Tab-separated table of C-alpha atoms and ligand atoms in Angstrom:
chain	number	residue	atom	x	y	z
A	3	UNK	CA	-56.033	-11.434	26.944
A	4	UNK	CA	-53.402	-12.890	29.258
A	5	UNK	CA	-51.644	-10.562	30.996
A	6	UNK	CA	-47.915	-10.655	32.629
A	7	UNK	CA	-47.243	-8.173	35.067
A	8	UNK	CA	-42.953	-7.364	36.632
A	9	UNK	CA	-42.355	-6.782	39.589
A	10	UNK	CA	-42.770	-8.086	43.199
A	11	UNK	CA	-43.846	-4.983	45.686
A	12	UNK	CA	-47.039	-3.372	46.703
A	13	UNK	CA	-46.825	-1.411	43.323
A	14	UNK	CA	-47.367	-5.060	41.798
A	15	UNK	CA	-49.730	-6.621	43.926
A	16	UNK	CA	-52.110	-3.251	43.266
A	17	UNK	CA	-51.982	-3.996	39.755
A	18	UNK	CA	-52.448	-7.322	39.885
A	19	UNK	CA	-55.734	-6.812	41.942
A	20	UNK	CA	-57.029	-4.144	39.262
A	21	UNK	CA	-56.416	-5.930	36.801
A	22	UNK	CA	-57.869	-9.265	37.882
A	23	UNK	CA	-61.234	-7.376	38.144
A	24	UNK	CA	-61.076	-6.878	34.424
A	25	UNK	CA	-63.370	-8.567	32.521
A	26	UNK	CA	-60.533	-8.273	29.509
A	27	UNK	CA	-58.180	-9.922	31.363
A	28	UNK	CA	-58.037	-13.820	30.901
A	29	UNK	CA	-54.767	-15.508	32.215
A	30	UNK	CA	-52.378	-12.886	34.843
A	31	UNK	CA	-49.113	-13.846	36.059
A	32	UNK	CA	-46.791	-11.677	37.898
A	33	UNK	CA	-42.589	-12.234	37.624
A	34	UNK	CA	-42.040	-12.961	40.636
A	35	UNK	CA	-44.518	-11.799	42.617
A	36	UNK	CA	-45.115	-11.979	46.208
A	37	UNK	CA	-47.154	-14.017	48.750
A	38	UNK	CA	-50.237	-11.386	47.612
A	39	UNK	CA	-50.209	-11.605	44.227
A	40	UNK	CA	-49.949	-15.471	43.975
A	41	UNK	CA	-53.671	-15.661	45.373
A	42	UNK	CA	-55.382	-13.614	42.648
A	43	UNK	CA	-52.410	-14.293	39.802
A	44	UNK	CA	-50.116	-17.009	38.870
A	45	UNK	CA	-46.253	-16.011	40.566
A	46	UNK	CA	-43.768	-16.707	38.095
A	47	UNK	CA	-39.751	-16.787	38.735
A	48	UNK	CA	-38.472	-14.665	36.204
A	49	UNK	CA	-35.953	-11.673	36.559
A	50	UNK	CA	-37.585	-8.382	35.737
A	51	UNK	CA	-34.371	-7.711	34.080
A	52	UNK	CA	-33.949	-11.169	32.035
A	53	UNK	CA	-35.437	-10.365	28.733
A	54	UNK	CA	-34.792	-13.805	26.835
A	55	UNK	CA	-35.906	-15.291	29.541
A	56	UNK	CA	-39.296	-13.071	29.643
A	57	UNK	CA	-39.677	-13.833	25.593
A	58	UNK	CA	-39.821	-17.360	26.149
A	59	UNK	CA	-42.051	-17.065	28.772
A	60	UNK	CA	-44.579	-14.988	27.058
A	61	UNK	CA	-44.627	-16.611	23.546
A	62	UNK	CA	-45.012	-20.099	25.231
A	63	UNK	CA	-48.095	-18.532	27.700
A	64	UNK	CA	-49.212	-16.123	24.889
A	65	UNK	CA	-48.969	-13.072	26.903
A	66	UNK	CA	-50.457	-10.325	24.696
A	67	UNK	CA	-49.921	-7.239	27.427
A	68	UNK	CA	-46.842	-6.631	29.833
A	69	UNK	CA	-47.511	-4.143	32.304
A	70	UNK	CA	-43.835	-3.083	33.821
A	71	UNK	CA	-43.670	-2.521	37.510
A	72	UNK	CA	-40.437	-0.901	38.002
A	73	UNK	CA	-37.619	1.370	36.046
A	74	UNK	CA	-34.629	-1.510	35.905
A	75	UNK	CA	-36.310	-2.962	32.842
A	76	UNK	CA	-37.557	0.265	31.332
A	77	UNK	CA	-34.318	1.733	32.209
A	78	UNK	CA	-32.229	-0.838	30.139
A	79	UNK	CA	-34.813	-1.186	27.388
A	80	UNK	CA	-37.726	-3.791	27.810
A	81	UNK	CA	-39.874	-1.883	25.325
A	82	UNK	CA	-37.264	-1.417	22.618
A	83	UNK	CA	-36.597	-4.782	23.101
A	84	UNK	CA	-39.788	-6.548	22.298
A	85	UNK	CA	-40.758	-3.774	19.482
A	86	UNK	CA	-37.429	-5.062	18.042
A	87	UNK	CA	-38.377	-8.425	17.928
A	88	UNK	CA	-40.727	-9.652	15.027
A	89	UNK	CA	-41.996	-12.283	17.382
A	90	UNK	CA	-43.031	-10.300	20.079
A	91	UNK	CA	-43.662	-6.581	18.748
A	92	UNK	CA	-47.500	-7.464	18.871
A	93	UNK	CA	-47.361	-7.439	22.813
A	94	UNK	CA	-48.529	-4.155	24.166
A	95	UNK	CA	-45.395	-3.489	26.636
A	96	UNK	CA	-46.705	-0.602	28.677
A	97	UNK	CA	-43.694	1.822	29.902
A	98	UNK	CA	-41.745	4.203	28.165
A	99	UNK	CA	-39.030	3.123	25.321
A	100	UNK	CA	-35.830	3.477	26.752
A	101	UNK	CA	-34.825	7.106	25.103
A	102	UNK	CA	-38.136	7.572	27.090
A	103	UNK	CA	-37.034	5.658	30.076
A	104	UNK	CA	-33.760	8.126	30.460
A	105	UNK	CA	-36.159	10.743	31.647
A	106	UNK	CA	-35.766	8.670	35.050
A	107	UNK	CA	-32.100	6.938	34.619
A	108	UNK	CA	-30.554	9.989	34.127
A	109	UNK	CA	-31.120	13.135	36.431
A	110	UNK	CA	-29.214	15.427	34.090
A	111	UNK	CA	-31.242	14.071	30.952
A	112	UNK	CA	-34.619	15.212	32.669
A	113	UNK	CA	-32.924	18.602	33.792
A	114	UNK	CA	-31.970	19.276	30.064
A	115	UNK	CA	-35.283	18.517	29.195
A	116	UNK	CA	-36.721	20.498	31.406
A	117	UNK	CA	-35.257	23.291	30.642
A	118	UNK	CA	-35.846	22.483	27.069
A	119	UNK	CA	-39.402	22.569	27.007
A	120	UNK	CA	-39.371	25.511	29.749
A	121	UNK	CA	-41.009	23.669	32.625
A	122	UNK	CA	-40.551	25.141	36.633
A	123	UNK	CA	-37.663	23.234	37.790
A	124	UNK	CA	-34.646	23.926	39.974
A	125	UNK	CA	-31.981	25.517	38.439
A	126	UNK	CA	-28.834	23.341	38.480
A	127	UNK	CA	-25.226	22.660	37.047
A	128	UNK	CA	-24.009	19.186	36.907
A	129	UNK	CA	-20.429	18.238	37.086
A	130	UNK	CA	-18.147	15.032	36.449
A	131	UNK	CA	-14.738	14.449	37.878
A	132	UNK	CA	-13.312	16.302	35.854
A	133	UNK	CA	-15.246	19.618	37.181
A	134	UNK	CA	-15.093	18.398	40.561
A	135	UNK	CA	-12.984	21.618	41.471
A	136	UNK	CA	-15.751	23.821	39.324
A	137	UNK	CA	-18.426	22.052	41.276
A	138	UNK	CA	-16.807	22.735	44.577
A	139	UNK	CA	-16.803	26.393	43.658
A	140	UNK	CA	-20.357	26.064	42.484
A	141	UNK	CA	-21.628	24.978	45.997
A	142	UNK	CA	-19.868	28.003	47.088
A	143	UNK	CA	-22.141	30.339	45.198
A	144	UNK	CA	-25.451	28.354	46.587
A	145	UNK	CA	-26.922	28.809	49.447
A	146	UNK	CA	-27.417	26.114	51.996
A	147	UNK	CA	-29.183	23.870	52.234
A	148	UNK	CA	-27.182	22.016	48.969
A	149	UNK	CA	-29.089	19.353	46.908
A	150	UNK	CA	-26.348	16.516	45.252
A	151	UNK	CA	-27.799	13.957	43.470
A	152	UNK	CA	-26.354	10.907	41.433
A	153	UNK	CA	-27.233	11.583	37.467
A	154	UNK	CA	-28.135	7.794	37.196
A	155	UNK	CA	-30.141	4.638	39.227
A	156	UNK	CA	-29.551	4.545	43.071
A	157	UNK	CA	-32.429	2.940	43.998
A	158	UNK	CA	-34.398	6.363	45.478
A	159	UNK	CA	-30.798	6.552	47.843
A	160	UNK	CA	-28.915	8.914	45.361
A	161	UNK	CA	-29.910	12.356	46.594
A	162	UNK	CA	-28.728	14.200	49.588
A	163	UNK	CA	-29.340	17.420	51.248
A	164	UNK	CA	-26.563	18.547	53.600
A	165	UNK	CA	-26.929	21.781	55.186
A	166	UNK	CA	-22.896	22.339	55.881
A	167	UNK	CA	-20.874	23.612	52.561
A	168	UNK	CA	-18.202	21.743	53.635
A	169	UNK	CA	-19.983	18.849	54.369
A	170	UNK	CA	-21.613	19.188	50.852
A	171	UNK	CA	-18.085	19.398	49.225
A	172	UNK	CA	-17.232	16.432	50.389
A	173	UNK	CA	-19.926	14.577	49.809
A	174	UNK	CA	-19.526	16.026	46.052
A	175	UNK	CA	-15.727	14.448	46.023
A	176	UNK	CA	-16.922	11.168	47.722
A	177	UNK	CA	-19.823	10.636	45.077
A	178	UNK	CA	-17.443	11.835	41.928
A	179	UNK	CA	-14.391	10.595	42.816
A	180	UNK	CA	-15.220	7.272	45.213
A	181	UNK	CA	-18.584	6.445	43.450
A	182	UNK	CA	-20.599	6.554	46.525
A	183	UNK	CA	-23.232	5.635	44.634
A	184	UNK	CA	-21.328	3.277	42.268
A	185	UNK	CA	-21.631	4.519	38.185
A	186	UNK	CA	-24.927	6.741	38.968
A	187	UNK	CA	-22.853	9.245	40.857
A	188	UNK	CA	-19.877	9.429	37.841
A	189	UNK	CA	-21.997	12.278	37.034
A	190	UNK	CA	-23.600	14.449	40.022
A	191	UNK	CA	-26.365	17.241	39.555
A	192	UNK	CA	-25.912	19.919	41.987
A	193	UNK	CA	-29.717	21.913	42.248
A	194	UNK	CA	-31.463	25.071	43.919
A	195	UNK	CA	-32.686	23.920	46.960
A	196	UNK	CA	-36.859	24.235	46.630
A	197	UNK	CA	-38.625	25.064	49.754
A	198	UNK	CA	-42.567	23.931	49.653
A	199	UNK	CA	-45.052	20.750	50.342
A	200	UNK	CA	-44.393	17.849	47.498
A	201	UNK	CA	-47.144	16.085	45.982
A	202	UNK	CA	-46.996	13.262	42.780
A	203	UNK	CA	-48.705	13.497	39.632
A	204	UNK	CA	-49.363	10.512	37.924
A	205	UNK	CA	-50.416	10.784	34.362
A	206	UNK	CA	-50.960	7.942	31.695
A	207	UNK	CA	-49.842	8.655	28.297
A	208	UNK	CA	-49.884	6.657	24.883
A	209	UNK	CA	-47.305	9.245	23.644
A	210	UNK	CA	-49.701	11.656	22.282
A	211	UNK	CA	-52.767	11.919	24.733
A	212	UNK	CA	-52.673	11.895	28.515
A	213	UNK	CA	-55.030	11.453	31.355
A	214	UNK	CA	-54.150	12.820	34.822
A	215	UNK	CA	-54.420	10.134	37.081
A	216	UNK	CA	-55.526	11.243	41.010
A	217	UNK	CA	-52.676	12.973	43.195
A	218	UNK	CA	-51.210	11.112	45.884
A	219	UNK	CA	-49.210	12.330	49.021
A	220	UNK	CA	-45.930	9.529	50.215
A	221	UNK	CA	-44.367	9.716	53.107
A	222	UNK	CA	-40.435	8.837	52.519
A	223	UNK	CA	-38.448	9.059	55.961
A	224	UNK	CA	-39.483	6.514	58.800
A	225	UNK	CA	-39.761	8.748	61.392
A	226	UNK	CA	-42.362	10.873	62.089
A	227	UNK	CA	-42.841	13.811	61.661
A	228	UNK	CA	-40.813	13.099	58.337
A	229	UNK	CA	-37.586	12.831	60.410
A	230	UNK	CA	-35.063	9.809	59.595
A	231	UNK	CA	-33.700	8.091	56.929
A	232	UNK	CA	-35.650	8.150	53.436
A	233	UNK	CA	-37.175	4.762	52.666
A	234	UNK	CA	-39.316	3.464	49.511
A	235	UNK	CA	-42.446	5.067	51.234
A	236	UNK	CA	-44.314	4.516	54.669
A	237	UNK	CA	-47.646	5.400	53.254
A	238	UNK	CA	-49.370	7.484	50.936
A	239	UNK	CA	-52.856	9.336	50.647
A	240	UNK	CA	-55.095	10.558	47.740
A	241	UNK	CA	-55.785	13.389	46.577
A	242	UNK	CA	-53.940	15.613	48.016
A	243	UNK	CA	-55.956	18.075	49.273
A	244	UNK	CA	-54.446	21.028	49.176
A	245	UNK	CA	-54.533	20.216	44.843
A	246	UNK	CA	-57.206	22.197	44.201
A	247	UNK	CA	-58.302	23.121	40.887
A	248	UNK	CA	-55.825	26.212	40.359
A	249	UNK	CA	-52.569	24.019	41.098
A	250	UNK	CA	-53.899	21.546	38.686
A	251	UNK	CA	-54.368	23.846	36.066
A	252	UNK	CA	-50.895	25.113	36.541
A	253	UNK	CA	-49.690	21.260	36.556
A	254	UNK	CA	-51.446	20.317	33.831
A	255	UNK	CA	-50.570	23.518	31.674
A	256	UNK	CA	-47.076	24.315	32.868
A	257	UNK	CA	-45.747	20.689	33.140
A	258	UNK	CA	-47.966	17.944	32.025
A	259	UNK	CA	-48.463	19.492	28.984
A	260	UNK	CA	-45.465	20.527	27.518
A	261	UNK	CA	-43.420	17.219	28.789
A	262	UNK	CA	-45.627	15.642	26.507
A	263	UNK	CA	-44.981	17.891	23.711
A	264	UNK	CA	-42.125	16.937	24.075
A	265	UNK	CA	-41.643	13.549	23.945
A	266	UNK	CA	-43.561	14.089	20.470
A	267	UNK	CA	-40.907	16.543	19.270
A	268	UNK	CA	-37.860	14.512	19.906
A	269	UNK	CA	-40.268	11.271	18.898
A	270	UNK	CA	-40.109	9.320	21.806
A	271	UNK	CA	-42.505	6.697	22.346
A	272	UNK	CA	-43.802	6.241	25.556
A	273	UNK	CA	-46.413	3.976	26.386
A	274	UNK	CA	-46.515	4.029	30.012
A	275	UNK	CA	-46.820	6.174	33.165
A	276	UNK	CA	-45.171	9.115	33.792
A	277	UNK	CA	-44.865	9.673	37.643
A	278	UNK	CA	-44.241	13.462	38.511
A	279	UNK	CA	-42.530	14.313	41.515
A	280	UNK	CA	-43.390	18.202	42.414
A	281	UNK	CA	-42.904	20.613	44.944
A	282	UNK	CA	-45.536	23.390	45.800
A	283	UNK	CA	-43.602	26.716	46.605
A	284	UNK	CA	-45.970	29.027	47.606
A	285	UNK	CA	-48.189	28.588	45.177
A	286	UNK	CA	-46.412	27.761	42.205
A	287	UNK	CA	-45.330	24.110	41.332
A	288	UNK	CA	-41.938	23.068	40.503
A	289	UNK	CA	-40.604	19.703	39.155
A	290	UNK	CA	-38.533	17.392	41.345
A	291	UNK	CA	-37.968	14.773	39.250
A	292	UNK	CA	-39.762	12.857	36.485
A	293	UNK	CA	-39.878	8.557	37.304
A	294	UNK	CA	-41.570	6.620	34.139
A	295	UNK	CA	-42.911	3.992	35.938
A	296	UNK	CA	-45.955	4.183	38.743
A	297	UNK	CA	-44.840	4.799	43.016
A	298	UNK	CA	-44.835	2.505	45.385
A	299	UNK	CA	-46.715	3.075	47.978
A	300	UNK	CA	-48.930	5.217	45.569
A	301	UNK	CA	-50.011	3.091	43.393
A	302	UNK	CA	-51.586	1.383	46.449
A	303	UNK	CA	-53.906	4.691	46.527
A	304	UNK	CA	-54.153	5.362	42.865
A	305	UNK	CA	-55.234	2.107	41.495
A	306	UNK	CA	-58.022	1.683	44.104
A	307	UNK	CA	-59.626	4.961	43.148
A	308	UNK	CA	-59.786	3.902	39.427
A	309	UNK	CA	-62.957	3.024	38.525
A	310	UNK	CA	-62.777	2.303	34.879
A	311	UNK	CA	-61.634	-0.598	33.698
A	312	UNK	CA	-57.368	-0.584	33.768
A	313	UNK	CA	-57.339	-3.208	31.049
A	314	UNK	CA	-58.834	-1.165	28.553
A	315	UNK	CA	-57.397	1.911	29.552
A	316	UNK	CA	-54.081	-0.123	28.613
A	317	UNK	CA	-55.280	-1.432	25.477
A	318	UNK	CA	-56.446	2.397	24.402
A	319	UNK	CA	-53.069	3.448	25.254
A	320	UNK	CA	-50.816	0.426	22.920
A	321	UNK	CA	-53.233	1.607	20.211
A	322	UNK	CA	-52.084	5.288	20.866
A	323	UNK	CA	-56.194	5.509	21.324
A	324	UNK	CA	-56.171	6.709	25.192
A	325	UNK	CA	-58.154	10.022	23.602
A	326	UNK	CA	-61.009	7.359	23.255
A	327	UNK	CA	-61.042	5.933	26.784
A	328	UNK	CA	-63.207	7.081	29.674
A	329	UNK	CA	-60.945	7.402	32.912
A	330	UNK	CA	-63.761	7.729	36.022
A	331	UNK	CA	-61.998	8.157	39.098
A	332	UNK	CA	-63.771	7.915	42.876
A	333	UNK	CA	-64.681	10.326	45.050
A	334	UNK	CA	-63.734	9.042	48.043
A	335	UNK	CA	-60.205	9.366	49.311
A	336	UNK	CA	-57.642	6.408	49.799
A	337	UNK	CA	-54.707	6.075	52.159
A	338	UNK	CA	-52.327	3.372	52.426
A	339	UNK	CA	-49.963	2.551	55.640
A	340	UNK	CA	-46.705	0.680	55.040
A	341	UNK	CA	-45.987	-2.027	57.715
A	342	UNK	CA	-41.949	-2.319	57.613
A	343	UNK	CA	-39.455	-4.759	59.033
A	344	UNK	CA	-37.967	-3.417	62.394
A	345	UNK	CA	-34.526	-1.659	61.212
A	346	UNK	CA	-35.382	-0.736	57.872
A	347	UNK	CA	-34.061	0.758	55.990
A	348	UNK	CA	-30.985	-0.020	57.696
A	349	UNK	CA	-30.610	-4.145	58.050
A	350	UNK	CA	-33.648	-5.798	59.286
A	351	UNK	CA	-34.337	-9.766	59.702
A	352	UNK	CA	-37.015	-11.649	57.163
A	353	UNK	CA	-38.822	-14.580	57.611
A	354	UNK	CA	-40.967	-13.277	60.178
A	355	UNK	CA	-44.980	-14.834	60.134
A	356	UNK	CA	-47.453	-12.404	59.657
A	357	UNK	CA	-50.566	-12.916	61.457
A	358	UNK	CA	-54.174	-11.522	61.321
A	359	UNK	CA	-54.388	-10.662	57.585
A	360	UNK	CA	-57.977	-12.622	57.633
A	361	UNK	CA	-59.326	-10.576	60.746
A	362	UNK	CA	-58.848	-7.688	58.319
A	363	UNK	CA	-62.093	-5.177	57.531
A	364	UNK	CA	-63.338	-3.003	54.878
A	365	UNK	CA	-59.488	-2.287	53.885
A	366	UNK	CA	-57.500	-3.898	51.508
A	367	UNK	CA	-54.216	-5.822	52.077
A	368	UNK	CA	-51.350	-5.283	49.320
A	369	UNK	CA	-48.653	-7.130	50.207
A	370	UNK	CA	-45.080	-5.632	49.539
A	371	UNK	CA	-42.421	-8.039	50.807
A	372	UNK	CA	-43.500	-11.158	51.681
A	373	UNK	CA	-43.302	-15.034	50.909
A	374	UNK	CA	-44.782	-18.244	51.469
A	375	UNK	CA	-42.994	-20.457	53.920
A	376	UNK	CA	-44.249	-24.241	54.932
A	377	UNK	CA	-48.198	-22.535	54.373
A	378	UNK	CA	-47.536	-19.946	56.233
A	379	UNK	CA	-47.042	-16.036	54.967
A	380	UNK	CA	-43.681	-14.440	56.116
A	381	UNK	CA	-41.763	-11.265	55.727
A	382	UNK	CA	-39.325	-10.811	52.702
A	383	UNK	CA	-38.404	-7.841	52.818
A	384	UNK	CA	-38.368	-4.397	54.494
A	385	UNK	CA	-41.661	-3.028	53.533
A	386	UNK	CA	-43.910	-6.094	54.066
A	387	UNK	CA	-47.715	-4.927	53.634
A	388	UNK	CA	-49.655	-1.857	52.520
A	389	UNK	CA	-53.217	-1.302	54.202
A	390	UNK	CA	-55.571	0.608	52.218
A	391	UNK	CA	-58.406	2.185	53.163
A	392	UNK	CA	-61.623	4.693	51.258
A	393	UNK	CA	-63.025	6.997	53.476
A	394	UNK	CA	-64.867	10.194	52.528
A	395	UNK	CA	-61.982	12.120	53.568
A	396	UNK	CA	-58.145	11.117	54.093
A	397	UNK	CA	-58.903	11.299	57.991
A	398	UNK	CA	-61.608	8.903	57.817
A	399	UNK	CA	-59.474	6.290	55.934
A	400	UNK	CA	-56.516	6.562	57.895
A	401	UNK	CA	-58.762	5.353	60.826
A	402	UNK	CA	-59.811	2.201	59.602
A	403	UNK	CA	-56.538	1.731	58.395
A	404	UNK	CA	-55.257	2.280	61.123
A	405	UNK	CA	-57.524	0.150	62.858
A	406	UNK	CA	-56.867	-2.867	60.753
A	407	UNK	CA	-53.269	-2.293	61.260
A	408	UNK	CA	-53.857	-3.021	65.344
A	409	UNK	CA	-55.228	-6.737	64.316
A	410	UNK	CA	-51.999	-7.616	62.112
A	411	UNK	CA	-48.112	-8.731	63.506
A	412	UNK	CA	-45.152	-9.845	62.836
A	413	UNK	CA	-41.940	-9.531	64.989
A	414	UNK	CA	-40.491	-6.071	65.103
A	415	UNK	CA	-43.237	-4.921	62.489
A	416	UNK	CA	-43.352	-0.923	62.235
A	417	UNK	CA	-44.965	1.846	61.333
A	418	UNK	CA	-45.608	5.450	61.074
A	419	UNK	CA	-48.667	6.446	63.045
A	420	UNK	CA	-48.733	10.241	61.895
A	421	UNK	CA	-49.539	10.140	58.075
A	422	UNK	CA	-51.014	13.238	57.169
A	423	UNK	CA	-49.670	15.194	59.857
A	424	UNK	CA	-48.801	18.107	57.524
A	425	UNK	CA	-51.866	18.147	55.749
A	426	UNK	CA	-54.180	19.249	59.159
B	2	AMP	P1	-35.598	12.572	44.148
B	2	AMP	O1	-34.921	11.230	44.251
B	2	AMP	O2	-35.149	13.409	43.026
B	2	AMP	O3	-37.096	12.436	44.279
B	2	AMP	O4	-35.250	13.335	45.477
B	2	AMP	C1	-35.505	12.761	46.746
B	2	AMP	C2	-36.077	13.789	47.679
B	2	AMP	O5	-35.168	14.858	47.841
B	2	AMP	C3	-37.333	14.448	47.142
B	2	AMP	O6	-38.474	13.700	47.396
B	2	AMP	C4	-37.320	15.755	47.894
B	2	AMP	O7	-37.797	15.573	49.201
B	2	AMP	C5	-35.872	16.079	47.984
B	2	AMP	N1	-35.444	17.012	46.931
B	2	AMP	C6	-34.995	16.695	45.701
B	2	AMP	N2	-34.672	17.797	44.996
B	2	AMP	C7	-34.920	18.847	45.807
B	2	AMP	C8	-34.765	20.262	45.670
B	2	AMP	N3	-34.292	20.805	44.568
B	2	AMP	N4	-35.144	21.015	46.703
B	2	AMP	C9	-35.622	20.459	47.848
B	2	AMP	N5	-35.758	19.153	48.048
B	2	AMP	C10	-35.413	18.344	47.046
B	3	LIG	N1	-42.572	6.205	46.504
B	3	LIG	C1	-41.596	6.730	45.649
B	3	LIG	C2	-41.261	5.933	44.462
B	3	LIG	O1	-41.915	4.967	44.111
B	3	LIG	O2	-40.306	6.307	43.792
């Protein structure tokens, strides 16, 4: 079948490279892809969130699968939008519909649900201008450190901790009243803070049956140490280690489980990944937040320890079949280290050449921003390339990583050199 994948990160180029291995796949493009993706898949400049645009593209290349990278589209209703449309509701659009897709546009909509379906969360109030007052008096009542976060889309920027009530009251007034974050923070959810190790669960569901895909560590701030500003991710490993078999039964009981219960109840279809963001306190998880799409940088780890074929996993799950598919993952762990543009994620310069990808051994290049620029690759953004590595433990691939790393540059290119440090 030909396939189209969205997007233009790391998260792309992994799924471009798994599913150019598949024997099902015949014809892949990726809209708009990077510098990585255009050597295994044809790049092709469409907006992710352009859906006329998309339709025309895939009835005139007779895409029959559209794998979406990240939650813009899903968010404002890519599926709905081709299931609505008698010349496209053949495709197989994989990612949630978009009463599905709130679960991640809306940060009080997965806290109701949450609660709804009774799995571990922090408990929480949210608040609109109206109750800014009420909200004030809320913080009051919490103790510090105070979690704020924008109900809708900020582009992984809408939550804060602050540690200072005032401070957090502030904040509170600045995000209701001044939308700090624009229209996501109209609405602000004010939580418990949770006090543990986080780890992502990434499961693939048709809607009715799931598989748990492996675990996978990221590493958000840029300094290390996890000190800094948050970015996208500046690496990620998997598994996790310290998921053993008891915190995945509670996962997979206490959360997985019942979140896809229900979706079935309120008859959602979802298609698509659901990305789990936990925190382990003591020993008891707790959900962060759900995203319906896959992570980026994990998807750099996840992917490469798929060994079944992703294609027909895909196909099982349109056909609401995924009970019939085989999902064999390996052994071996996988880490991936993020090479970022100097300054990110504050303002950083592009257009930098990157040199030394071809000197590169036994890892595997993703690229994440980059370009093509007079036959030369360049930086285009501030995460530029993802090096991932197997190893038989997450120490073992962070070497040669880490090793391959040393043979790359680019001007300013940087990196954290510590991933893993709290797993030791
Ligand atoms: P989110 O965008 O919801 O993933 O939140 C961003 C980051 O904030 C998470 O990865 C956590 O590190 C942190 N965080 C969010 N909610 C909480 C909470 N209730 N307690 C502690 N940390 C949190
Ligand atoms: N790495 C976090 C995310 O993709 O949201």
């Amino acid at each position: 079948m030909n396939i189209l994948i969205l997007g233009a990160g790391g998260r792309e180029h992994a799924f471009a490279y798994k599913i150019a291995e598949s024997k099902n796949c015949d014809q892949l493009f990726v809209a708009p892809g990077n510098a990585g993706t255009s050597q295994i898949a044809k790049n092709v400049n469409l907006k992710v969130t352009n859906f006329a645009q998309i339709k025309d593209f895939v009835l005139k290349e007779n895409i029959e699968m559209v794998v979406v990278g990240p939650e813009d589209p899903l968010v404002e209703g890519i599926y709905d939008f081709f299931m609505d449309d008698s010349e496209l509701k053949e495709v197989a659009v994989i990612g949630p519909s978009k009463r599905g897709a709130l679960l991640e546009g809306s940060k009080e909509r997965a806290k109701e649900f949450m609660m709804m379906y009774n799995i571990p969360t922090a408990a929480y109030e949210s608040f609109t201008p109206k109750s800014l007052e009420a909200g004030k008096a809320f913080l009051t009542n919490l103790k510090s450190p105070y979690v704020l976060k924008a109900d809708g889309l900020a582009g992984g920027k809408g939550v804060l901790i602050i540690d200072d009530l005032e401070e957090a009251q502030q904040e509170l007034e600045h995000m209701l009243m001044n939308s700090k974050f624009g229209k996501a923070s109209n609405k602000v959810v004010i939580e418990e803070f949770l006090d543990g190790i986080e780890l992502s669960v990434f499961v693939l569901t048709d809607g009715k049956n799931y598989k748990i895909l492996p675990t996978a560590k990221d590493y958000k701030r840029i300094g290390e140490g996890n000190s800094g500003l948050n970015t996208g991710g500046m690496g990620a490993i998997s598994p996790v280690p310290f998921a053993d078999e008891t915190l995945m039964k509670k996962i997979e009981d206490r959360i997985v489980k019942p979140t896809i219960k229900g979706l079935q109840e309120e008859d959602i279809e979802y298609k698509g990944f659901i990305f789990i963001g936990l925190i382990k306190v003591g020993e008891e998880p707790y959900v962060i937040e759900y995203n319906v799409r896959m992570g980026d940088p994990e998807t750099e780890v996840v992917l490469p320890r798929i060994e079944s074929d992703l294609v027909e996993l895909l196909q099982k799950v349109s056909e609401q079949k995924l009970d019939e598919a085989t999902l064999k993952i390996k052994e071996d762990s996988a880490v991936t280290v993020m090479l970022v543009s100097g300054g990110y994620p504050e303002a950083y310069e592009k257009g930098k050449e990157i040199s030394g990808i071809e000197n590169v051994q036994d890892s595997i290049v993703f690229h994440a921003g980059t370009a093509e620029s007079e036959g030369k690759i360049v930086s285009s953004g501030g995460r530029v390339i993802a090096v991932t590595s197997f190893g038989k433990d997450y120490q073992e691939a962070l070497k040669k990583s880490y090793q391959n790393v040393d043979k790359l540059h680019f001007d300013k290119m940087y990196y954290r050199k510590d991933l893993g440090f709290d797993l030791a």
